[in-house]
Amino acid sequence: MTEDINIYYRLKLTEKDIRKGRHRDNVGGIWDELGRLQFHFLFEQGLRPTDKLLDIGCGCFRGGIHFIRYLNPGNYYGIDVNKSLLDAGYHKELKEAGLQWKVPHKNILCNGEFKSELFGVCFDYAVAISVFTHLPIDIIRCCLEETAKVMKKGGKFFATFFEIPETHPEEEPFAHEPGGVTTYHNKDPYHYHLNSIKKAVIGLPFEFVYIGDWNHPRAQKMLCFTKI
């Protein structure tokens, strides 16, 4: 586990932090815009209320609150490495939205190794928004391996990453527009050539499709992994 992930893992929000909404800042802000964007994207990809959805790196439910409102009770599952953010999401965001009843607490898992199989569920869809952007390639591979275990045949896993042109040296920083985010090859936030992601999928039961632009406000690109 990298130092960046350890910092995120150690983050502990106080009740005062949560009252002031700082948990929203810790998952990147843009709370309403990006939450709605995630939902509308998956809806357009075919997500229906009867589907079971795995939200990887769900944090305090920026996207989750929209998915939970739409999905049938019990069909949303969230996993994240940070318990403090999960608690803020469950006990503040979902409570204030009147949505706790739709998500049994057993559907929310604090785990830093992507062990979604602990849910004992096979999923129709999975999503990881702004997760690969904080991970080195070996941890991305781990995420793909673990997620492949819990997807139904034909199930789709959507994930975002910061892409750099193949002509740009991967070891050099890169400034993304829109958003103004500068990314790196060896520290958070991470960037990758598309070819590096393709290599990470080799040998896994996924068919890989590059979607690319999906109107993300910080220029993250979208990937799709379909279980075969």
Coordinates of N, CA and C in Angstrom, one line a residue:
M1 N 0.8 -1.2 0.0 CA 0.0 0.0 0.0 C 0.9 1.2 0.0
T2 N 0.6 2.2 -0.9 CA 1.4 3.4 -1.0 C 1.2 4.4 0.1
E3 N 2.1 5.3 0.2 CA 2.0 6.4 1.2 C 0.7 7.2 1.0
D4 N 0.4 7.5 -0.3 CA -0.8 8.2 -0.6 C -2.0 7.6 0.0
I5 N -2.1 6.2 -0.2 CA -3.3 5.5 0.2 C -3.3 5.5 1.8
N6 N -2.1 5.4 2.4 CA -2.1 5.4 3.8 C -2.6 6.7 4.4
I7 N -2.2 7.8 3.8 CA -2.7 9.1 4.2 C -4.2 9.2 4.2
Y8 N -4.8 8.7 3.1 CA -6.3 8.7 3.0 C -6.9 7.7 4.0
Y9 N -6.2 6.6 4.3 CA -6.7 5.6 5.3 C -6.7 6.2 6.7
R10 N -5.7 7.0 7.0 CA -5.6 7.6 8.3 C -6.4 8.8 8.6
L11 N -7.0 9.4 7.5 CA -7.9 10.5 7.7 C -9.0 10.2 8.7
K12 N -9.2 11.1 9.7 CA -10.2 10.9 10.7 C -10.9 12.3 10.8
L13 N -12.2 12.3 10.5 CA -13.0 13.5 10.6 C -13.7 13.6 12.0
T14 N -13.7 14.8 12.5 CA -14.4 15.0 13.8 C -15.8 15.3 13.5
E15 N -16.6 15.3 14.5 CA -18.0 15.7 14.4 C -18.1 17.1 13.8
K16 N -17.2 18.0 14.3 CA -17.2 19.4 13.8 C -16.9 19.4 12.3
D17 N -15.9 18.6 11.9 CA -15.6 18.6 10.5 C -16.8 18.2 9.6
I18 N -17.5 17.2 10.1 CA -18.7 16.7 9.4 C -19.8 17.7 9.3
R19 N -20.0 18.4 10.5 CA -21.1 19.4 10.5 C -20.7 20.5 9.5
K20 N -19.5 20.8 9.3 CA -19.0 21.9 8.3 C -18.9 21.4 6.9
G21 N -19.2 20.1 6.7 CA -19.2 19.5 5.4 C -17.8 19.2 4.8
R22 N -16.8 19.1 5.7 CA -15.5 18.9 5.2 C -15.3 17.5 4.6
H23 N -16.1 16.6 5.0 CA -16.1 15.2 4.3 C -16.3 15.3 2.8
R24 N -17.1 16.3 2.4 CA -17.3 16.5 1.0 C -16.1 17.0 0.3
D25 N -15.3 17.9 1.0 CA -14.1 18.3 0.4 C -13.0 17.2 0.3
N26 N -13.0 16.3 1.2 CA -12.0 15.2 1.2 C -12.2 14.2 0.1
V27 N -13.4 14.2 -0.5 CA -13.6 13.4 -1.7 C -13.5 14.2 -3.0
G28 N -13.0 15.4 -2.9 CA -12.7 16.2 -4.1 C -13.7 17.3 -4.4
G29 N -14.7 17.4 -3.5 CA -15.7 18.5 -3.7 C -16.5 18.3 -5.0
I30 N -16.9 19.3 -5.7 CA -17.8 19.3 -6.8 C -19.0 18.3 -6.5
W31 N -19.5 18.4 -5.3 CA -20.4 17.4 -4.8 C -21.7 17.2 -5.6
D32 N -22.4 18.2 -5.9 CA -23.6 18.0 -6.7 C -23.4 17.7 -8.1
E33 N -22.5 18.4 -8.8 CA -22.2 18.3 -10.2 C -21.7 16.9 -10.5
L34 N -20.7 16.4 -9.8 CA -20.1 15.1 -10.1 C -21.0 14.0 -9.6
G35 N -21.7 14.2 -8.5 CA -22.6 13.1 -8.1 C -23.7 12.9 -9.1
R36 N -24.3 13.9 -9.7 CA -25.3 13.8 -10.7 C -24.7 13.2 -12.0
L37 N -23.5 13.7 -12.3 CA -22.8 13.2 -13.6 C -22.6 11.7 -13.5
Q38 N -22.2 11.1 -12.4 CA -22.0 9.7 -12.2 C -23.3 9.0 -12.5
F39 N -24.4 9.4 -11.8 CA -25.6 8.8 -11.9 C -26.1 8.8 -13.4
H40 N -26.1 9.9 -14.0 CA -26.7 10.0 -15.4 C -25.9 9.2 -16.3
F41 N -24.6 9.1 -16.1 CA -23.7 8.3 -17.0 C -24.1 6.8 -16.9
L42 N -24.2 6.3 -15.7 CA -24.6 4.9 -15.5 C -26.0 4.6 -16.0
F43 N -26.9 5.6 -15.8 CA -28.3 5.4 -16.2 C -28.3 5.2 -17.8
E44 N -27.5 6.1 -18.4 CA -27.4 6.0 -19.9 C -26.7 4.7 -20.4
Q45 N -25.9 4.1 -19.5 CA -25.3 2.8 -19.8 C -26.2 1.6 -19.5
G46 N -27.4 1.9 -19.0 CA -28.3 0.8 -18.8 C -28.6 0.4 -17.4
L47 N -28.1 1.1 -16.4 CA -28.4 0.8 -15.0 C -29.9 1.0 -14.7
R48 N -30.5 -0.1 -14.1 CA -31.9 -0.1 -13.8 C -32.1 -0.4 -12.3
P49 N -33.2 0.0 -11.7 CA -33.5 -0.2 -10.3 C -33.2 -1.6 -9.8
T50 N -33.5 -2.6 -10.6 CA -33.3 -4.0 -10.2 C -31.9 -4.5 -10.2
D51 N -31.0 -3.7 -10.7 CA -29.6 -4.1 -10.8 C -28.9 -3.9 -9.4
K52 N -27.8 -4.7 -9.2 CA -27.0 -4.6 -8.1 C -25.7 -3.8 -8.5
L53 N -25.4 -2.8 -7.7 CA -24.3 -1.9 -8.1 C -23.3 -1.9 -7.0
L54 N -22.0 -2.0 -7.4 CA -20.9 -1.9 -6.5 C -20.2 -0.6 -6.7
D55 N -20.1 0.3 -5.7 CA -19.4 1.6 -5.8 C -18.1 1.5 -5.1
I56 N -17.0 1.4 -5.8 CA -15.7 1.2 -5.3 C -15.1 2.6 -5.0
G57 N -14.6 2.8 -3.8 CA -14.1 4.1 -3.4 C -15.3 5.1 -3.2
C58 N -16.3 4.6 -2.6 CA -17.6 5.3 -2.5 C -17.5 6.5 -1.6
G59 N -16.5 6.5 -0.7 CA -16.3 7.7 0.2 C -17.5 8.0 1.0
C60 N -18.0 9.2 1.0 CA -19.2 9.6 1.8 C -20.4 9.7 0.9
F61 N -20.4 9.0 -0.3 CA -21.6 8.8 -1.1 C -21.9 10.0 -2.0
R62 N -20.9 10.6 -2.6 CA -21.1 11.7 -3.5 C -22.0 11.2 -4.7
G63 N -21.6 10.1 -5.2 CA -22.4 9.5 -6.3 C -23.4 8.6 -5.7
G64 N -23.1 8.0 -4.6 CA -23.9 6.9 -3.9 C -25.3 7.4 -3.6
I65 N -25.4 8.7 -3.1 CA -26.7 9.2 -2.7 C -27.7 9.2 -3.9
H66 N -27.2 9.4 -5.1 CA -28.0 9.4 -6.3 C -28.4 8.0 -6.7
F67 N -27.4 7.1 -6.6 CA -27.6 5.7 -6.9 C -28.6 5.1 -6.0
I68 N -28.5 5.3 -4.7 CA -29.3 4.8 -3.7 C -30.8 5.2 -3.8
R69 N -30.9 6.5 -4.2 CA -32.3 7.0 -4.4 C -33.0 6.3 -5.5
Y70 N -32.2 5.9 -6.5 CA -32.8 5.3 -7.7 C -32.9 3.8 -7.6
L71 N -32.0 3.1 -7.0 CA -32.0 1.6 -7.0 C -33.0 1.1 -6.0
N72 N -33.5 -0.1 -6.3 CA -34.3 -0.8 -5.3 C -33.6 -1.0 -4.0
P73 N -34.3 -1.0 -2.9 CA -33.7 -1.2 -1.6 C -32.8 -2.4 -1.5
G74 N -31.6 -2.2 -1.0 CA -30.6 -3.2 -0.8 C -29.7 -3.5 -2.0
N75 N -29.9 -2.8 -3.1 CA -29.2 -3.1 -4.3 C -27.9 -2.2 -4.4
Y76 N -27.6 -1.3 -3.5 CA -26.4 -0.5 -3.6 C -25.4 -1.1 -2.5
Y77 N -24.2 -1.2 -3.0 CA -23.1 -1.7 -2.1 C -21.9 -0.7 -2.3
G78 N -21.3 -0.3 -1.2 CA -20.2 0.6 -1.2 C -19.0 0.1 -0.5
I79 N -17.8 0.3 -1.0 CA -16.6 -0.1 -0.4 C -15.6 1.0 -0.4
D80 N -14.9 1.3 0.7 CA -13.9 2.4 0.7 C -12.9 2.0 1.8
V81 N -11.7 2.6 1.7 CA -10.6 2.3 2.6 C -10.8 3.2 3.9
N82 N -11.6 4.2 3.9 CA -11.6 5.2 5.0 C -12.9 5.1 5.7
K83 N -12.9 4.6 7.0 CA -14.1 4.4 7.8 C -14.7 5.8 8.2
S84 N -13.9 6.8 8.4 CA -14.3 8.1 8.8 C -15.3 8.7 7.7
L85 N -14.9 8.5 6.4 CA -15.7 9.0 5.4 C -17.0 8.2 5.2
L86 N -16.9 6.9 5.3 CA -18.1 6.0 5.3 C -19.1 6.4 6.3
D87 N -18.6 6.6 7.5 CA -19.5 7.0 8.6 C -20.2 8.3 8.4
A88 N -19.4 9.3 7.9 CA -19.9 10.6 7.6 C -21.0 10.5 6.5
G89 N -20.8 9.7 5.5 CA -21.8 9.5 4.5 C -23.0 8.8 5.0
Y90 N -22.9 7.7 5.8 CA -24.0 7.0 6.2 C -24.8 7.7 7.3
H91 N -24.1 8.3 8.2 CA -24.9 8.9 9.4 C -25.2 10.4 9.2
K92 N -24.7 11.0 8.2 CA -25.1 12.4 7.9 C -25.8 12.5 6.5
E93 N -25.1 12.2 5.4 CA -25.6 12.4 4.1 C -26.9 11.5 3.9
L94 N -26.8 10.2 4.2 CA -27.9 9.4 3.9 C -29.1 9.6 4.9
K95 N -28.7 9.9 6.1 CA -29.7 10.2 7.1 C -30.5 11.5 6.8
E96 N -29.8 12.5 6.4 CA -30.5 13.8 6.1 C -31.3 13.6 4.8
A97 N -30.9 12.7 3.9 CA -31.6 12.5 2.7 C -32.8 11.5 2.9
G98 N -32.9 10.9 4.1 CA -33.9 10.0 4.3 C -33.7 8.7 3.6
L99 N -32.5 8.3 3.4 CA -32.2 7.1 2.5 C -31.5 5.9 3.3
Q100 N -31.3 6.1 4.5 CA -30.6 5.0 5.3 C -31.4 3.7 5.2
W101 N -32.7 3.8 5.1 CA -33.5 2.6 5.1 C -33.3 1.7 3.9
K102 N -32.8 2.3 2.8 CA -32.6 1.6 1.6 C -31.2 0.9 1.5
V103 N -30.4 1.2 2.5 CA -29.0 0.6 2.5 C -28.7 -0.1 3.8
P104 N -28.9 -1.4 3.9 CA -28.5 -2.1 5.2 C -27.0 -1.8 5.5
H105 N -26.7 -1.6 6.7 CA -25.3 -1.3 7.0 C -24.3 -2.3 6.6
K106 N -24.7 -3.6 6.5 CA -23.9 -4.6 6.0 C -23.5 -4.4 4.5
N107 N -24.2 -3.5 3.8 CA -23.9 -3.2 2.4 C -22.7 -2.2 2.3
I108 N -22.2 -1.7 3.4 CA -21.1 -0.7 3.4 C -19.9 -1.4 4.1
L109 N -18.8 -1.4 3.3 CA -17.6 -2.1 3.8 C -16.4 -1.2 3.8
C110 N -15.7 -1.2 4.9 CA -14.4 -0.6 5.0 C -13.3 -1.6 4.7
N111 N -12.6 -1.5 3.6 CA -11.6 -2.5 3.2 C -10.6 -1.8 2.3
G112 N -9.3 -2.0 2.5 CA -8.3 -1.3 1.7 C -7.7 -2.2 0.6
E113 N -8.3 -3.4 0.5 CA -7.7 -4.3 -0.5 C -8.8 -4.7 -1.6
F114 N -9.8 -4.0 -1.7 CA -10.9 -4.2 -2.7 C -11.5 -5.5 -2.6
K115 N -11.7 -6.1 -1.4 CA -12.2 -7.4 -1.2 C -13.8 -7.4 -1.2
S116 N -14.3 -7.0 -2.3 CA -15.8 -6.9 -2.5 C -16.4 -8.3 -2.4
E117 N -15.7 -9.4 -2.5 CA -16.2 -10.7 -2.4 C -16.8 -10.9 -1.0
L118 N -16.4 -10.1 0.0 CA -16.9 -10.3 1.3 C -18.4 -9.9 1.4
F119 N -18.9 -9.2 0.4 CA -20.3 -9.0 0.4 C -21.1 -10.3 0.1
G120 N -20.5 -11.2 -0.6 CA -21.2 -12.4 -1.0 C -22.2 -12.2 -2.1
V121 N -21.9 -11.2 -3.0 CA -22.9 -10.8 -4.0 C -22.2 -10.7 -5.4
C122 N -22.9 -11.1 -6.4 CA -22.4 -10.8 -7.8 C -23.1 -9.6 -8.3
F123 N -22.4 -8.7 -9.0 CA -22.9 -7.4 -9.4 C -23.1 -7.3 -10.9
D124 N -24.2 -6.5 -11.2 CA -24.5 -6.2 -12.6 C -23.6 -5.0 -13.1
Y125 N -23.3 -4.1 -12.2 CA -22.5 -2.9 -12.5 C -21.6 -2.6 -11.3
A126 N -20.4 -2.1 -11.7 CA -19.5 -1.5 -10.7 C -19.0 -0.2 -11.2
V127 N -18.6 0.7 -10.3 CA -18.1 2.0 -10.7 C -17.0 2.4 -9.8
A128 N -16.0 3.0 -10.3 CA -14.9 3.6 -9.5 C -14.5 4.9 -10.1
I129 N -15.1 6.0 -9.5 CA -14.9 7.3 -10.0 C -13.8 8.0 -9.1
S130 N -12.8 8.5 -9.8 CA -11.7 9.2 -9.1 C -11.0 8.2 -8.1
V131 N -10.8 7.0 -8.5 CA -10.1 6.0 -7.7 C -8.7 5.6 -8.4
F132 N -8.7 5.2 -9.6 CA -7.5 5.0 -10.3 C -6.6 6.2 -10.4
T133 N -7.2 7.4 -10.3 CA -6.4 8.6 -10.3 C -5.5 8.8 -9.1
H134 N -5.8 8.0 -8.0 CA -5.0 8.0 -6.8 C -4.1 6.8 -6.6
L135 N -4.0 5.9 -7.6 CA -3.4 4.6 -7.4 C -2.2 4.3 -8.3
P136 N -1.2 3.7 -7.9 CA -0.1 3.2 -8.8 C -0.6 2.0 -9.5
I137 N 0.0 1.7 -10.6 CA -0.5 0.7 -11.5 C -0.7 -0.7 -10.9
D138 N 0.2 -1.1 -10.0 CA 0.1 -2.4 -9.4 C -1.2 -2.5 -8.5
I139 N -1.6 -1.4 -7.9 CA -2.8 -1.4 -7.1 C -4.0 -1.4 -8.0
I140 N -3.9 -0.7 -9.1 CA -5.0 -0.7 -10.1 C -5.2 -2.2 -10.5
R141 N -4.2 -2.9 -10.8 CA -4.3 -4.3 -11.2 C -5.0 -5.1 -10.1
C142 N -4.6 -4.9 -8.8 CA -5.3 -5.5 -7.7 C -6.8 -5.3 -7.7
C143 N -7.1 -4.0 -7.9 CA -8.5 -3.6 -8.0 C -9.3 -4.4 -9.1
L144 N -8.7 -4.5 -10.2 CA -9.3 -5.2 -11.4 C -9.4 -6.7 -11.1
E145 N -8.4 -7.3 -10.5 CA -8.4 -8.7 -10.1 C -9.6 -9.0 -9.2
E146 N -9.7 -8.2 -8.1 CA -10.7 -8.4 -7.1 C -12.1 -8.1 -7.6
T147 N -12.2 -7.1 -8.5 CA -13.6 -6.8 -9.0 C -14.0 -7.8 -10.0
A148 N -13.1 -8.4 -10.7 CA -13.5 -9.4 -11.7 C -14.1 -10.6 -11.0
K149 N -13.8 -10.9 -9.8 CA -14.3 -12.0 -9.0 C -15.8 -11.8 -8.7
V150 N -16.3 -10.6 -8.7 CA -17.6 -10.4 -8.2 C -18.6 -9.9 -9.2
M151 N -18.1 -9.8 -10.5 CA -19.0 -9.3 -11.5 C -19.7 -10.5 -12.2
K152 N -21.0 -10.3 -12.5 CA -21.7 -11.3 -13.3 C -21.2 -11.3 -14.7
K153 N -21.3 -12.4 -15.4 CA -20.9 -12.5 -16.8 C -21.7 -11.4 -17.6
G154 N -21.0 -10.6 -18.3 CA -21.7 -9.5 -19.0 C -21.8 -8.2 -18.2
G155 N -21.5 -8.3 -16.9 CA -21.5 -7.1 -16.0 C -20.4 -6.1 -16.4
K156 N -20.7 -4.9 -16.2 CA -19.8 -3.8 -16.6 C -19.2 -3.0 -15.4
F157 N -17.9 -2.8 -15.5 CA -17.2 -2.1 -14.5 C -16.7 -0.8 -15.1
F158 N -17.1 0.4 -14.7 CA -16.7 1.6 -15.2 C -15.7 2.3 -14.3
A159 N -14.6 2.8 -14.8 CA -13.6 3.5 -13.9 C -13.0 4.6 -14.7
T160 N -12.6 5.7 -13.9 CA -12.0 6.8 -14.6 C -10.5 6.9 -14.3
F161 N -9.8 7.6 -15.1 CA -8.3 7.7 -14.9 C -7.9 9.0 -15.6
F162 N -6.7 9.5 -15.2 CA -6.1 10.6 -15.9 C -5.2 10.1 -17.0
E163 N -5.6 10.4 -18.3 CA -4.9 10.0 -19.4 C -3.9 11.0 -19.9
I164 N -2.8 10.6 -20.3 CA -1.8 11.5 -21.0 C -1.6 10.9 -22.4
P165 N -1.3 11.8 -23.4 CA -1.0 11.3 -24.7 C 0.2 10.3 -24.8
E166 N 0.1 9.4 -25.7 CA 1.2 8.4 -25.8 C 2.5 9.1 -26.2
T167 N 2.4 10.3 -26.8 CA 3.7 11.0 -27.1 C 4.3 11.7 -26.0
H168 N 3.5 11.8 -24.9 CA 4.0 12.6 -23.7 C 4.8 11.6 -22.8
P169 N 6.0 11.8 -22.4 CA 6.7 10.9 -21.5 C 6.0 10.7 -20.2
E170 N 5.8 9.4 -19.9 CA 5.0 9.1 -18.7 C 5.6 9.6 -17.4
E171 N 6.9 9.8 -17.4 CA 7.6 10.2 -16.2 C 7.6 11.7 -16.0
E172 N 7.0 12.5 -17.0 CA 6.9 13.9 -16.9 C 5.5 14.3 -16.4
P173 N 5.5 15.4 -15.6 CA 4.2 15.9 -15.1 C 3.3 16.3 -16.3
F174 N 2.0 16.3 -16.1 CA 1.1 16.7 -17.2 C -0.1 17.5 -16.7
A175 N -0.3 18.7 -17.3 CA -1.4 19.6 -16.8 C -2.7 19.3 -17.7
H176 N -3.8 19.0 -17.0 CA -5.0 18.6 -17.7 C -6.0 19.8 -17.7
E177 N -6.6 19.9 -18.8 CA -7.7 20.9 -19.0 C -8.9 20.3 -19.6
P178 N -10.1 20.6 -19.1 CA -10.4 21.6 -18.0 C -10.0 21.1 -16.7
G179 N -10.0 21.9 -15.7 CA -9.8 21.5 -14.3 C -8.4 22.0 -13.7
G180 N -7.4 22.1 -14.6 CA -6.1 22.6 -14.1 C -5.4 21.6 -13.2
V181 N -5.7 20.3 -13.3 CA -5.0 19.3 -12.4 C -3.7 18.9 -13.1
T182 N -2.6 18.9 -12.3 CA -1.3 18.4 -12.8 C -1.1 17.0 -12.2
T183 N -0.8 16.1 -13.0 CA -0.6 14.7 -12.6 C 0.8 14.2 -12.8
Y184 N 1.1 13.0 -12.2 CA 2.5 12.5 -12.2 C 2.4 11.0 -12.4
H185 N 3.6 10.4 -12.6 CA 3.7 9.0 -12.8 C 4.0 8.2 -11.5
N186 N 4.5 9.0 -10.5 CA 5.0 8.3 -9.3 C 4.4 8.9 -8.0
K187 N 3.4 9.7 -8.1 CA 2.8 10.2 -6.9 C 1.3 10.7 -7.3
D188 N 0.5 10.8 -6.2 CA -0.9 11.2 -6.4 C -1.0 12.7 -6.7
P189 N -1.8 13.1 -7.7 CA -2.6 12.3 -8.6 C -1.8 11.6 -9.7
Y190 N -2.1 10.4 -10.0 CA -1.4 9.6 -11.0 C -2.0 9.8 -12.4
H191 N -1.1 9.7 -13.4 CA -1.6 9.6 -14.8 C -1.0 8.4 -15.5
Y192 N -1.7 8.0 -16.6 CA -1.2 6.9 -17.4 C -1.5 7.0 -18.9
H193 N -0.6 6.4 -19.7 CA -0.9 6.2 -21.1 C -2.0 5.2 -21.1
L194 N -2.9 5.3 -22.1 CA -3.9 4.3 -22.3 C -3.3 2.9 -22.4
N195 N -2.2 2.7 -23.0 CA -1.5 1.4 -23.2 C -1.2 0.8 -21.9
S196 N -0.8 1.6 -20.9 CA -0.5 1.1 -19.6 C -1.7 0.4 -18.9
I197 N -2.9 1.0 -19.1 CA -4.1 0.4 -18.6 C -4.4 -0.9 -19.3
K198 N -4.2 -0.9 -20.6 CA -4.5 -2.1 -21.4 C -3.6 -3.2 -20.9
K199 N -2.4 -2.9 -20.6 CA -1.5 -4.0 -20.1 C -1.9 -4.5 -18.7
A200 N -2.5 -3.6 -17.9 CA -2.9 -4.0 -16.5 C -4.1 -5.0 -16.6
V201 N -4.8 -5.1 -17.7 CA -6.0 -6.0 -17.9 C -5.6 -7.3 -18.4
I202 N -4.4 -7.5 -18.9 CA -4.0 -8.7 -19.6 C -4.1 -9.9 -18.6
G203 N -4.8 -10.9 -19.1 CA -4.9 -12.2 -18.3 C -6.2 -12.2 -17.4
L204 N -6.9 -11.1 -17.4 CA -8.1 -11.0 -16.6 C -9.4 -11.2 -17.5
P205 N -10.5 -11.7 -16.9 CA -11.7 -12.0 -17.6 C -12.5 -10.8 -17.9
F206 N -11.8 -9.8 -18.5 CA -12.5 -8.5 -18.9 C -12.2 -8.2 -20.3
E207 N -13.3 -7.7 -21.0 CA -13.1 -7.1 -22.3 C -13.0 -5.6 -22.1
F208 N -12.0 -5.0 -22.6 CA -11.7 -3.6 -22.3 C -12.1 -2.7 -23.4
V209 N -12.8 -1.6 -23.1 CA -13.3 -0.6 -24.0 C -12.9 0.8 -23.5
Y210 N -12.3 1.6 -24.3 CA -12.0 3.0 -23.9 C -13.2 3.8 -24.3
I211 N -13.8 4.5 -23.4 CA -14.9 5.4 -23.7 C -14.4 6.9 -23.8
G212 N -13.4 7.2 -23.0 CA -12.8 8.6 -23.1 C -13.6 9.7 -22.4
D213 N -13.9 10.7 -23.2 CA -14.5 11.9 -22.6 C -16.0 11.6 -22.2
W214 N -16.3 12.0 -21.0 CA -17.7 11.9 -20.5 C -18.1 13.2 -19.8
N215 N -17.5 14.3 -20.1 CA -17.8 15.6 -19.6 C -17.4 15.8 -18.1
H216 N -16.4 15.0 -17.7 CA -15.9 15.2 -16.3 C -15.2 16.6 -16.2
P217 N -15.6 17.3 -15.1 CA -15.1 18.7 -14.9 C -13.6 18.8 -14.7
R218 N -12.9 17.7 -14.4 CA -11.4 17.7 -14.3 C -10.7 16.9 -15.3
A219 N -11.4 16.6 -16.4 CA -10.8 15.9 -17.5 C -10.5 14.4 -17.3
Q220 N -11.0 13.8 -16.3 CA -10.8 12.3 -16.2 C -11.5 11.6 -17.3
K221 N -10.9 10.6 -17.8 CA -11.4 9.8 -18.9 C -12.1 8.5 -18.4
M222 N -13.0 8.0 -19.1 CA -13.8 6.8 -18.7 C -13.3 5.6 -19.4
L223 N -13.3 4.5 -18.6 CA -13.0 3.1 -19.1 C -14.1 2.2 -18.8
C224 N -14.3 1.2 -19.6 CA -15.3 0.1 -19.3 C -14.6 -1.2 -19.4
F225 N -14.9 -2.1 -18.4 CA -14.4 -3.4 -18.3 C -15.6 -4.3 -18.3
T226 N -15.9 -5.2 -19.3 CA -17.0 -6.0 -19.3 C -16.6 -7.5 -19.0
K227 N -17.2 -8.1 -18.0 CA -16.9 -9.5 -17.6 C -17.2 -10.4 -18.7
I228 N -16.2 -11.3 -19.0 CA -16.4 -12.3 -20.1 C -16.3 -13.7 -19.5

